[in-house]
């Protein structure tokens, strides 16, 4: 249950079970059925503890709308949405309802300076409705096509980071045979299910990047040219 690098103990608590690993860039990624791990040459961390925070919507008005820019991340409940203020609106509707506590906002004024707000300073939040109220209306941006409000909040996906921690098989592949995407499978509780990262982002597994590729347990990956078997 221990991992060593050059004879030095770098991790305890690993699963006493055969593991699978791939090298991507200057990092080693390991799955052992208990943890989705990353070794950066000095220390080992759980990838699920450092999930990328995506901006899921941009160009939103106070009442909503905008453009969906990215998927939510299975590895992190945190996400962002960007809005543009009109100098009058106080209520800003998020794309998600039933959100969690911990909402923050950053507002950029027309002169380029910014200020931060949270639930103890300038914000009120209706968690069920997913509505953020600014006690003082955010100003207009420098340009009308420029978002000047960033709201960060928590809303977990239907999948849990533990789904990836319980995987036992990892592969490395990418479009055109590139090596920029991690593939995880072998979770005994979800046989045949495969998760894969957003290309180039090793700690970002989008909620739509999931496929059922069999009815039984997937035992391994094999790469040949521009194909992954």
mmCIF file of N, CA, C and O in Angstrom, residues 103-206:
data_model
loop_
_atom_site.group_PDB
_atom_site.id
_atom_site.type_symbol
_atom_site.label_atom_id
_atom_site.label_comp_id
_atom_site.label_asym_id
_atom_site.label_seq_id
_atom_site.Cartn_x
_atom_site.Cartn_y
_atom_site.Cartn_z
ATOM 1 N N UNK A 103 -20.916 30.580 -2.806
ATOM 2 C CA UNK A 103 -20.942 31.374 -4.038
ATOM 3 C C UNK A 103 -20.060 32.614 -3.897
ATOM 4 O O UNK A 103 -20.094 33.300 -2.879
ATOM 5 N N UNK A 104 -19.265 32.894 -4.927
ATOM 6 C CA UNK A 104 -18.458 34.109 -4.972
ATOM 7 C C UNK A 104 -18.642 34.788 -6.329
ATOM 8 O O UNK A 104 -19.089 34.167 -7.290
ATOM 9 N N UNK A 105 -18.305 36.070 -6.404
ATOM 10 C CA UNK A 105 -18.407 36.807 -7.658
ATOM 11 C C UNK A 105 -17.264 37.811 -7.759
ATOM 12 O O UNK A 105 -16.803 38.355 -6.752
ATOM 13 N N UNK A 106 -16.812 38.022 -8.981
ATOM 14 C CA UNK A 106 -15.837 39.059 -9.280
ATOM 15 C C UNK A 106 -16.440 39.994 -10.320
ATOM 16 O O UNK A 106 -16.953 39.523 -11.344
ATOM 17 N N UNK A 107 -16.402 41.287 -10.052
ATOM 18 C CA UNK A 107 -16.996 42.287 -10.947
ATOM 19 C C UNK A 107 -15.894 43.232 -11.426
ATOM 20 O O UNK A 107 -15.102 43.744 -10.632
ATOM 21 N N UNK A 108 -15.851 43.427 -12.745
ATOM 22 C CA UNK A 108 -14.878 44.355 -13.331
ATOM 23 C C UNK A 108 -15.600 45.621 -13.785
ATOM 24 O O UNK A 108 -16.569 45.547 -14.551
ATOM 25 N N UNK A 109 -15.131 46.753 -13.335
ATOM 26 C CA UNK A 109 -15.743 48.040 -13.680
ATOM 27 C C UNK A 109 -15.230 48.537 -15.031
ATOM 28 O O UNK A 109 -14.291 47.977 -15.605
ATOM 29 N N UNK A 110 -15.848 49.603 -15.536
ATOM 30 C CA UNK A 110 -15.491 50.133 -16.850
ATOM 31 C C UNK A 110 -14.047 50.619 -16.908
ATOM 32 O O UNK A 110 -13.433 50.645 -17.977
ATOM 33 N N UNK A 111 -13.489 51.003 -15.753
ATOM 34 C CA UNK A 111 -12.099 51.484 -15.743
ATOM 35 C C UNK A 111 -11.085 50.353 -15.653
ATOM 36 O O UNK A 111 -9.881 50.594 -15.581
ATOM 37 N N UNK A 112 -11.577 49.088 -15.635
ATOM 38 C CA UNK A 112 -10.686 47.934 -15.614
ATOM 39 C C UNK A 112 -10.369 47.398 -14.237
ATOM 40 O O UNK A 112 -9.791 46.313 -14.107
ATOM 41 N N UNK A 113 -10.734 48.104 -13.188
ATOM 42 C CA UNK A 113 -10.499 47.609 -11.829
ATOM 43 C C UNK A 113 -11.603 46.623 -11.440
ATOM 44 O O UNK A 113 -12.713 46.672 -11.970
ATOM 45 N N UNK A 114 -11.265 45.726 -10.517
ATOM 46 C CA UNK A 114 -12.202 44.668 -10.133
ATOM 47 C C UNK A 114 -12.406 44.642 -8.625
ATOM 48 O O UNK A 114 -11.560 45.125 -7.858
ATOM 49 N N UNK A 115 -13.515 44.059 -8.221
ATOM 50 C CA UNK A 115 -13.753 43.824 -6.798
ATOM 51 C C UNK A 115 -14.457 42.483 -6.632
ATOM 52 O O UNK A 115 -15.146 41.999 -7.531
ATOM 53 N N UNK A 116 -14.237 41.864 -5.472
ATOM 54 C CA UNK A 116 -14.769 40.531 -5.197
ATOM 55 C C UNK A 116 -15.871 40.598 -4.150
ATOM 56 O O UNK A 116 -15.826 41.427 -3.227
ATOM 57 N N UNK A 117 -16.847 39.697 -4.286
ATOM 58 C CA UNK A 117 -17.967 39.609 -3.362
ATOM 59 C C UNK A 117 -18.190 38.158 -2.978
ATOM 60 O O UNK A 117 -17.822 37.234 -3.713
ATOM 61 N N UNK A 118 -18.801 37.948 -1.807
ATOM 62 C CA UNK A 118 -19.196 36.600 -1.410
ATOM 63 C C UNK A 118 -20.481 36.686 -0.591
ATOM 64 O O UNK A 118 -21.084 37.755 -0.472
ATOM 65 N N UNK A 119 -20.885 35.568 -0.019
ATOM 66 C CA UNK A 119 -22.169 35.515 0.688
ATOM 67 C C UNK A 119 -22.155 36.278 1.997
ATOM 68 O O UNK A 119 -23.198 36.509 2.601
ATOM 69 N N UNK A 120 -20.975 36.666 2.457
ATOM 70 C CA UNK A 120 -20.873 37.478 3.663
ATOM 71 C C UNK A 120 -20.592 38.934 3.343
ATOM 72 O O UNK A 120 -20.538 39.772 4.234
ATOM 73 N N UNK A 121 -20.416 39.213 2.061
ATOM 74 C CA UNK A 121 -20.060 40.570 1.656
ATOM 75 C C UNK A 121 -20.642 40.883 0.276
ATOM 76 O O UNK A 121 -20.009 40.652 -0.744
ATOM 77 N N UNK A 122 -21.896 41.344 0.249
ATOM 78 C CA UNK A 122 -22.467 41.860 -0.988
ATOM 79 C C UNK A 122 -23.357 40.943 -1.787
ATOM 80 O O UNK A 122 -23.966 41.371 -2.769
ATOM 81 N N UNK A 123 -23.448 39.664 -1.389
ATOM 82 C CA UNK A 123 -24.265 38.716 -2.146
ATOM 83 C C UNK A 123 -25.302 38.045 -1.259
ATOM 84 O O UNK A 123 -25.038 37.749 -0.087
ATOM 85 N N UNK A 124 -26.473 37.782 -1.839
ATOM 86 C CA UNK A 124 -27.474 36.902 -1.244
ATOM 87 C C UNK A 124 -27.812 35.838 -2.289
ATOM 88 O O UNK A 124 -27.852 36.134 -3.489
ATOM 89 N N UNK A 125 -28.047 34.604 -1.830
ATOM 90 C CA UNK A 125 -28.224 33.506 -2.777
ATOM 91 C C UNK A 125 -29.472 32.703 -2.450
ATOM 92 O O UNK A 125 -29.694 32.317 -1.293
ATOM 93 N N UNK A 126 -30.280 32.459 -3.462
ATOM 94 C CA UNK A 126 -31.385 31.504 -3.372
ATOM 95 C C UNK A 126 -30.861 30.201 -3.965
ATOM 96 O O UNK A 126 -30.782 30.052 -5.190
ATOM 97 N N UNK A 127 -30.486 29.257 -3.095
ATOM 98 C CA UNK A 127 -29.832 28.033 -3.548
ATOM 99 C C UNK A 127 -30.764 27.145 -4.362
ATOM 100 O O UNK A 127 -30.349 26.515 -5.331
ATOM 101 N N UNK A 128 -32.013 27.083 -3.992
ATOM 102 C CA UNK A 128 -32.969 26.230 -4.697
ATOM 103 C C UNK A 128 -33.219 26.757 -6.105
ATOM 104 O O UNK A 128 -33.190 26.014 -7.087
ATOM 105 N N UNK A 129 -33.433 28.061 -6.235
ATOM 106 C CA UNK A 129 -33.730 28.658 -7.541
ATOM 107 C C UNK A 129 -32.475 28.916 -8.368
ATOM 108 O O UNK A 129 -32.563 29.098 -9.590
ATOM 109 N N UNK A 130 -31.306 28.939 -7.709
ATOM 110 C CA UNK A 130 -30.074 29.250 -8.429
ATOM 111 C C UNK A 130 -30.003 30.702 -8.851
ATOM 112 O O UNK A 130 -29.601 31.026 -9.973
ATOM 113 N N UNK A 131 -30.392 31.602 -7.955
ATOM 114 C CA UNK A 131 -30.408 33.036 -8.252
ATOM 115 C C UNK A 131 -29.487 33.762 -7.269
ATOM 116 O O UNK A 131 -29.587 33.572 -6.053
ATOM 117 N N UNK A 132 -28.589 34.599 -7.817
ATOM 118 C CA UNK A 132 -27.651 35.374 -7.010
ATOM 119 C C UNK A 132 -28.101 36.835 -7.024
ATOM 120 O O UNK A 132 -28.293 37.425 -8.096
ATOM 121 N N UNK A 133 -28.268 37.409 -5.829
ATOM 122 C CA UNK A 133 -28.686 38.806 -5.707
ATOM 123 C C UNK A 133 -27.507 39.656 -5.253
ATOM 124 O O UNK A 133 -26.877 39.377 -4.231
ATOM 125 N N UNK A 134 -27.195 40.685 -6.038
ATOM 126 C CA UNK A 134 -26.159 41.654 -5.681
ATOM 127 C C UNK A 134 -26.817 42.787 -4.896
ATOM 128 O O UNK A 134 -27.794 43.387 -5.363
ATOM 129 N N UNK A 135 -26.323 43.070 -3.711
ATOM 130 C CA UNK A 135 -26.910 44.120 -2.894
ATOM 131 C C UNK A 135 -26.725 45.493 -3.531
ATOM 132 O O UNK A 135 -27.476 46.426 -3.242
ATOM 133 N N UNK A 136 -25.722 45.611 -4.409
ATOM 134 C CA UNK A 136 -25.529 46.816 -5.207
ATOM 135 C C UNK A 136 -25.387 46.383 -6.660
ATOM 136 O O UNK A 136 -24.530 45.557 -6.975
ATOM 137 N N UNK A 137 -26.229 46.872 -7.581
ATOM 138 C CA UNK A 137 -26.199 46.404 -8.968
ATOM 139 C C UNK A 137 -24.819 46.528 -9.598
ATOM 140 O O UNK A 137 -24.195 47.600 -9.516
ATOM 141 N N UNK A 138 -24.299 45.492 -10.209
ATOM 142 C CA UNK A 138 -23.002 45.576 -10.889
ATOM 143 C C UNK A 138 -23.044 46.587 -12.032
ATOM 144 O O UNK A 138 -24.064 46.731 -12.705
ATOM 145 N N UNK A 139 -21.957 47.307 -12.251
ATOM 146 C CA UNK A 139 -21.933 48.324 -13.308
ATOM 147 C C UNK A 139 -21.870 47.703 -14.704
ATOM 148 O O UNK A 139 -21.654 46.506 -14.857
ATOM 149 N N UNK A 140 -22.044 48.535 -15.699
ATOM 150 C CA UNK A 140 -21.888 48.094 -17.074
ATOM 151 C C UNK A 140 -20.411 47.832 -17.362
ATOM 152 O O UNK A 140 -19.533 48.445 -16.745
ATOM 153 N N UNK A 141 -20.112 46.950 -18.329
ATOM 154 C CA UNK A 141 -18.712 46.692 -18.683
ATOM 155 C C UNK A 141 -18.141 47.801 -19.551
ATOM 156 O O UNK A 141 -18.852 48.726 -19.961
ATOM 157 N N UNK A 142 -16.879 47.686 -19.864
ATOM 158 C CA UNK A 142 -16.204 48.669 -20.711
ATOM 159 C C UNK A 142 -16.789 48.650 -22.126
ATOM 160 O O UNK A 142 -16.930 49.673 -22.763
ATOM 161 N N UNK A 143 -17.134 47.441 -22.611
ATOM 162 C CA UNK A 143 -17.747 47.285 -23.932
ATOM 163 C C UNK A 143 -18.951 46.360 -23.805
ATOM 164 O O UNK A 143 -18.963 45.451 -22.970
ATOM 165 N N UNK A 144 -19.972 46.565 -24.624
ATOM 166 C CA UNK A 144 -21.216 45.810 -24.488
ATOM 167 C C UNK A 144 -21.050 44.328 -24.778
ATOM 168 O O UNK A 144 -21.857 43.515 -24.343
ATOM 169 N N UNK A 145 -20.030 43.947 -25.535
ATOM 170 C CA UNK A 145 -19.825 42.528 -25.832
ATOM 171 C C UNK A 145 -18.795 41.890 -24.902
ATOM 172 O O UNK A 145 -18.250 40.832 -25.189
ATOM 173 N N UNK A 146 -18.550 42.533 -23.773
ATOM 174 C CA UNK A 146 -17.529 42.068 -22.835
ATOM 175 C C UNK A 146 -18.164 41.681 -21.515
ATOM 176 O O UNK A 146 -18.786 42.510 -20.843
ATOM 177 N N UNK A 147 -18.034 40.426 -21.131
ATOM 178 C CA UNK A 147 -18.543 39.990 -19.831
ATOM 179 C C UNK A 147 -17.712 40.629 -18.725
ATOM 180 O O UNK A 147 -16.486 40.627 -18.790
ATOM 181 N N UNK A 148 -18.384 41.136 -17.707
ATOM 182 C CA UNK A 148 -17.634 41.771 -16.612
ATOM 183 C C UNK A 148 -18.006 41.213 -15.240
ATOM 184 O O UNK A 148 -17.582 41.743 -14.218
ATOM 185 N N UNK A 149 -18.801 40.126 -15.218
ATOM 186 C CA UNK A 149 -19.176 39.490 -13.949
ATOM 187 C C UNK A 149 -18.867 37.994 -14.044
ATOM 188 O O UNK A 149 -19.297 37.320 -14.987
ATOM 189 N N UNK A 150 -18.118 37.490 -13.095
ATOM 190 C CA UNK A 150 -17.819 36.056 -13.027
ATOM 191 C C UNK A 150 -18.386 35.517 -11.720
ATOM 192 O O UNK A 150 -17.993 35.965 -10.639
ATOM 193 N N UNK A 151 -19.315 34.570 -11.816
ATOM 194 C CA UNK A 151 -19.901 33.948 -10.631
ATOM 195 C C UNK A 151 -19.402 32.511 -10.543
ATOM 196 O O UNK A 151 -19.522 31.744 -11.505
ATOM 197 N N UNK A 152 -18.835 32.163 -9.402
ATOM 198 C CA UNK A 152 -18.310 30.817 -9.163
ATOM 199 C C UNK A 152 -19.172 30.141 -8.100
ATOM 200 O O UNK A 152 -19.454 30.738 -7.056
ATOM 201 N N UNK A 153 -19.579 28.902 -8.380
ATOM 202 C CA UNK A 153 -20.465 28.204 -7.443
ATOM 203 C C UNK A 153 -20.277 26.695 -7.560
ATOM 204 O O UNK A 153 -19.557 26.211 -8.447
ATOM 205 N N UNK A 154 -20.944 25.960 -6.669
ATOM 206 C CA UNK A 154 -20.831 24.493 -6.640
ATOM 207 C C UNK A 154 -22.139 23.832 -7.037
ATOM 208 O O UNK A 154 -23.207 24.186 -6.542
ATOM 209 N N UNK A 155 -22.023 22.862 -7.929
ATOM 210 C CA UNK A 155 -23.155 22.027 -8.330
ATOM 211 C C UNK A 155 -22.560 20.732 -8.867
ATOM 212 O O UNK A 155 -22.029 20.674 -9.970
ATOM 213 N N UNK A 156 -22.627 19.671 -8.090
ATOM 214 C CA UNK A 156 -22.017 18.404 -8.476
ATOM 215 C C UNK A 156 -22.775 17.764 -9.636
ATOM 216 O O UNK A 156 -23.985 17.954 -9.801
ATOM 217 N N UNK A 157 -22.066 16.997 -10.454
ATOM 218 C CA UNK A 157 -22.697 16.245 -11.533
ATOM 219 C C UNK A 157 -23.334 14.983 -10.960
ATOM 220 O O UNK A 157 -23.161 14.657 -9.781
ATOM 221 N N UNK A 158 -24.055 14.244 -11.787
ATOM 222 C CA UNK A 158 -24.684 13.015 -11.322
ATOM 223 C C UNK A 158 -23.651 11.924 -11.065
ATOM 224 O O UNK A 158 -23.923 10.940 -10.381
ATOM 225 N N UNK A 159 -22.456 12.098 -11.623
ATOM 226 C CA UNK A 159 -21.371 11.153 -11.387
ATOM 227 C C UNK A 159 -20.471 11.689 -10.283
ATOM 228 O O UNK A 159 -20.320 12.891 -10.117
ATOM 229 N N UNK A 160 -19.864 10.781 -9.551
ATOM 230 C CA UNK A 160 -19.018 11.153 -8.428
ATOM 231 C C UNK A 160 -17.544 10.970 -8.775
ATOM 232 O O UNK A 160 -17.195 10.070 -9.560
ATOM 233 N N UNK A 161 -16.643 11.792 -8.202
ATOM 234 C CA UNK A 161 -15.206 11.538 -8.374
ATOM 235 C C UNK A 161 -14.820 10.120 -7.957
ATOM 236 O O UNK A 161 -13.853 9.561 -8.476
ATOM 237 N N UNK A 162 -15.588 9.547 -7.026
ATOM 238 C CA UNK A 162 -15.289 8.181 -6.587
ATOM 239 C C UNK A 162 -15.460 7.165 -7.710
ATOM 240 O O UNK A 162 -14.870 6.091 -7.682
ATOM 241 N N UNK A 163 -16.287 7.493 -8.723
ATOM 242 C CA UNK A 163 -16.425 6.603 -9.873
ATOM 243 C C UNK A 163 -15.081 6.412 -10.572
ATOM 244 O O UNK A 163 -14.767 5.320 -11.050
ATOM 245 N N UNK A 164 -14.277 7.471 -10.627
ATOM 246 C CA UNK A 164 -12.963 7.376 -11.259
ATOM 247 C C UNK A 164 -11.919 6.804 -10.305
ATOM 248 O O UNK A 164 -11.012 6.092 -10.720
ATOM 249 N N UNK A 165 -12.051 7.122 -9.009
ATOM 250 C CA UNK A 165 -11.119 6.556 -8.031
ATOM 251 C C UNK A 165 -11.195 5.034 -7.988
ATOM 252 O O UNK A 165 -10.214 4.363 -7.659
ATOM 253 N N UNK A 166 -12.348 4.465 -8.325
ATOM 254 C CA UNK A 166 -12.539 3.013 -8.268
ATOM 255 C C UNK A 166 -12.151 2.302 -9.559
ATOM 256 O O UNK A 166 -12.289 1.088 -9.662
ATOM 257 N N UNK A 167 -11.646 3.062 -10.543
ATOM 258 C CA UNK A 167 -11.211 2.443 -11.793
ATOM 259 C C UNK A 167 -9.898 1.674 -11.591
ATOM 260 O O UNK A 167 -9.095 2.013 -10.721
ATOM 261 N N UNK A 168 -9.706 0.646 -12.409
ATOM 262 C CA UNK A 168 -8.502 -0.194 -12.312
ATOM 263 C C UNK A 168 -7.704 -0.225 -13.607
ATOM 264 O O UNK A 168 -6.642 -0.839 -13.656
ATOM 265 N N UNK A 169 -8.225 0.411 -14.663
ATOM 266 C CA UNK A 169 -7.566 0.393 -15.972
ATOM 267 C C UNK A 169 -7.464 1.818 -16.497
ATOM 268 O O UNK A 169 -8.425 2.584 -16.432
ATOM 269 N N UNK A 170 -6.284 2.175 -17.011
ATOM 270 C CA UNK A 170 -6.080 3.512 -17.579
ATOM 271 C C UNK A 170 -5.375 3.375 -18.919
ATOM 272 O O UNK A 170 -4.518 2.511 -19.104
ATOM 273 N N UNK A 171 -5.776 4.222 -19.876
ATOM 274 C CA UNK A 171 -5.150 4.246 -21.185
ATOM 275 C C UNK A 171 -4.876 5.674 -21.616
ATOM 276 O O UNK A 171 -5.444 6.629 -21.076
ATOM 277 N N UNK A 172 -3.993 5.820 -22.617
ATOM 278 C CA UNK A 172 -3.610 7.131 -23.119
ATOM 279 C C UNK A 172 -3.794 7.148 -24.626
ATOM 280 O O UNK A 172 -3.298 6.274 -25.339
ATOM 281 N N UNK A 173 -4.538 8.119 -25.121
ATOM 282 C CA UNK A 173 -4.830 8.180 -26.548
ATOM 283 C C UNK A 173 -5.259 9.592 -26.897
ATOM 284 O O UNK A 173 -5.200 10.499 -26.068
ATOM 285 N N UNK A 174 -5.718 9.795 -28.128
ATOM 286 C CA UNK A 174 -6.212 11.076 -28.574
ATOM 287 C C UNK A 174 -6.541 11.058 -30.041
ATOM 288 O O UNK A 174 -6.164 10.124 -30.769
ATOM 289 N N UNK A 175 -7.242 12.054 -30.500
ATOM 290 C CA UNK A 175 -7.648 12.141 -31.899
ATOM 291 C C UNK A 175 -6.424 12.157 -32.809
ATOM 292 O O UNK A 175 -5.456 12.855 -32.564
ATOM 293 N N UNK A 176 -6.479 11.336 -33.868
ATOM 294 C CA UNK A 176 -5.352 11.275 -34.790
ATOM 295 C C UNK A 176 -4.138 10.580 -34.218
ATOM 296 O O UNK A 176 -3.031 10.718 -34.741
ATOM 297 N N UNK A 177 -4.330 9.824 -33.130
ATOM 298 C CA UNK A 177 -3.211 9.108 -32.518
ATOM 299 C C UNK A 177 -2.399 9.941 -31.551
ATOM 300 O O UNK A 177 -1.341 9.504 -31.088
ATOM 301 N N UNK A 178 -2.879 11.161 -31.228
ATOM 302 C CA UNK A 178 -2.150 11.984 -30.254
ATOM 303 C C UNK A 178 -2.283 11.390 -28.855
ATOM 304 O O UNK A 178 -3.181 10.618 -28.581
ATOM 305 N N UNK A 179 -1.379 11.800 -27.959
ATOM 306 C CA UNK A 179 -1.386 11.310 -26.576
ATOM 307 C C UNK A 179 -1.798 12.434 -25.638
ATOM 308 O O UNK A 179 -1.009 12.911 -24.820
ATOM 309 N N UNK A 180 -3.051 12.877 -25.755
ATOM 310 C CA UNK A 180 -3.495 14.021 -24.955
ATOM 311 C C UNK A 180 -4.771 13.754 -24.165
ATOM 312 O O UNK A 180 -5.331 14.674 -23.566
ATOM 313 N N UNK A 181 -5.228 12.499 -24.145
ATOM 314 C CA UNK A 181 -6.483 12.178 -23.474
ATOM 315 C C UNK A 181 -6.326 10.929 -22.629
ATOM 316 O O UNK A 181 -5.813 9.908 -23.103
ATOM 317 N N UNK A 182 -6.771 11.009 -21.374
ATOM 318 C CA UNK A 182 -6.747 9.853 -20.479
ATOM 319 C C UNK A 182 -8.084 9.112 -20.553
ATOM 320 O O UNK A 182 -9.147 9.738 -20.561
ATOM 321 N N UNK A 183 -8.015 7.793 -20.610
ATOM 322 C CA UNK A 183 -9.195 6.931 -20.613
ATOM 323 C C UNK A 183 -9.160 6.058 -19.365
ATOM 324 O O UNK A 183 -8.147 5.408 -19.093
ATOM 325 N N UNK A 184 -10.261 6.053 -18.598
ATOM 326 C CA UNK A 184 -10.345 5.250 -17.389
ATOM 327 C C UNK A 184 -11.526 4.299 -17.470
ATOM 328 O O UNK A 184 -12.608 4.672 -17.948
ATOM 329 N N UNK A 185 -11.330 3.079 -16.985
ATOM 330 C CA UNK A 185 -12.401 2.095 -16.940
ATOM 331 C C UNK A 185 -12.049 1.065 -15.870
ATOM 332 O O UNK A 185 -11.094 1.231 -15.125
ATOM 333 N N UNK A 186 -12.837 -0.019 -15.789
ATOM 334 C CA UNK A 186 -12.538 -1.068 -14.820
ATOM 335 C C UNK A 186 -13.113 -0.846 -13.442
ATOM 336 O O UNK A 186 -12.707 -1.505 -12.480
ATOM 337 N N UNK A 187 -14.073 0.076 -13.308
ATOM 338 C CA UNK A 187 -14.777 0.236 -12.031
ATOM 339 C C UNK A 187 -15.707 -0.964 -11.874
ATOM 340 O O UNK A 187 -16.659 -1.123 -12.640
ATOM 341 N N UNK A 188 -15.475 -1.834 -10.898
ATOM 342 C CA UNK A 188 -16.284 -3.057 -10.773
ATOM 343 C C UNK A 188 -17.749 -2.793 -10.490
ATOM 344 O O UNK A 188 -18.601 -3.647 -10.755
ATOM 345 N N UNK A 189 -18.043 -1.600 -9.963
ATOM 346 C CA UNK A 189 -19.438 -1.274 -9.669
ATOM 347 C C UNK A 189 -20.180 -0.768 -10.906
ATOM 348 O O UNK A 189 -21.408 -0.713 -10.913
ATOM 349 N N UNK A 190 -19.425 -0.401 -11.953
ATOM 350 C CA UNK A 190 -20.024 0.094 -13.198
ATOM 351 C C UNK A 190 -19.325 -0.571 -14.378
ATOM 352 O O UNK A 190 -18.583 0.065 -15.129
ATOM 353 N N UNK A 191 -19.543 -1.883 -14.541
ATOM 354 C CA UNK A 191 -18.852 -2.633 -15.586
ATOM 355 C C UNK A 191 -19.171 -2.099 -16.979
ATOM 356 O O UNK A 191 -20.308 -1.760 -17.294
ATOM 357 N N UNK A 192 -18.137 -2.017 -17.799
ATOM 358 C CA UNK A 192 -18.307 -1.580 -19.173
ATOM 359 C C UNK A 192 -18.332 -0.084 -19.371
ATOM 360 O O UNK A 192 -18.377 0.388 -20.508
ATOM 361 N N UNK A 193 -18.288 0.697 -18.292
ATOM 362 C CA UNK A 193 -18.343 2.156 -18.422
ATOM 363 C C UNK A 193 -16.931 2.720 -18.564
ATOM 364 O O UNK A 193 -16.006 2.307 -17.871
ATOM 365 N N UNK A 194 -16.782 3.655 -19.495
ATOM 366 C CA UNK A 194 -15.504 4.307 -19.748
ATOM 367 C C UNK A 194 -15.657 5.820 -19.581
ATOM 368 O O UNK A 194 -16.614 6.411 -20.050
ATOM 369 N N UNK A 195 -14.687 6.419 -18.883
ATOM 370 C CA UNK A 195 -14.620 7.872 -18.725
ATOM 371 C C UNK A 195 -13.387 8.365 -19.468
ATOM 372 O O UNK A 195 -12.347 7.698 -19.474
ATOM 373 N N UNK A 196 -13.454 9.550 -20.089
ATOM 374 C CA UNK A 196 -12.266 10.085 -20.748
ATOM 375 C C UNK A 196 -12.181 11.592 -20.542
ATOM 376 O O UNK A 196 -13.185 12.286 -20.436
ATOM 377 N N UNK A 197 -10.938 12.066 -20.461
ATOM 378 C CA UNK A 197 -10.689 13.475 -20.125
ATOM 379 C C UNK A 197 -10.895 14.369 -21.340
ATOM 380 O O UNK A 197 -10.914 13.920 -22.491
ATOM 381 N N UNK A 198 -11.026 15.660 -21.069
ATOM 382 C CA UNK A 198 -11.006 16.663 -22.133
ATOM 383 C C UNK A 198 -9.577 16.711 -22.677
ATOM 384 O O UNK A 198 -8.625 16.749 -21.895
ATOM 385 N N UNK A 199 -9.379 16.662 -23.998
ATOM 386 C CA UNK A 199 -8.015 16.646 -24.543
ATOM 387 C C UNK A 199 -7.143 17.771 -23.978
ATOM 388 O O UNK A 199 -7.545 18.932 -23.944
ATOM 389 N N UNK A 200 -5.962 17.385 -23.500
ATOM 390 C CA UNK A 200 -5.009 18.352 -22.974
ATOM 391 C C UNK A 200 -5.225 18.746 -21.527
ATOM 392 O O UNK A 200 -4.387 19.418 -20.943
ATOM 393 N N UNK A 201 -6.364 18.335 -20.933
ATOM 394 C CA UNK A 201 -6.647 18.679 -19.539
ATOM 395 C C UNK A 201 -6.823 17.385 -18.746
ATOM 396 O O UNK A 201 -7.868 16.744 -18.790
ATOM 397 N N UNK A 202 -5.808 17.027 -18.009
ATOM 398 C CA UNK A 202 -5.774 15.722 -17.339
ATOM 399 C C UNK A 202 -6.677 15.663 -16.120
ATOM 400 O O UNK A 202 -7.030 14.590 -15.661
ATOM 401 N N UNK A 203 -7.053 16.820 -15.572
ATOM 402 C CA UNK A 203 -7.908 16.858 -14.378
ATOM 403 C C UNK A 203 -9.304 17.379 -14.719
ATOM 404 O O UNK A 203 -9.968 17.990 -13.892
ATOM 405 N N UNK A 204 -9.737 17.121 -15.965
ATOM 406 C CA UNK A 204 -11.034 17.603 -16.437
ATOM 407 C C UNK A 204 -11.727 16.472 -17.199
ATOM 408 O O UNK A 204 -11.400 16.193 -18.347
ATOM 409 N N UNK A 205 -12.668 15.818 -16.531
ATOM 410 C CA UNK A 205 -13.467 14.757 -17.130
ATOM 411 C C UNK A 205 -14.900 15.266 -17.230
ATOM 412 O O UNK A 205 -15.627 15.299 -16.239
ATOM 413 N N UNK A 206 -15.293 15.706 -18.415
ATOM 414 C CA UNK A 206 -16.605 16.287 -18.617
ATOM 415 C C UNK A 206 -17.735 15.308 -18.346
ATOM 416 O O UNK A 206 -17.594 14.095 -18.555
#
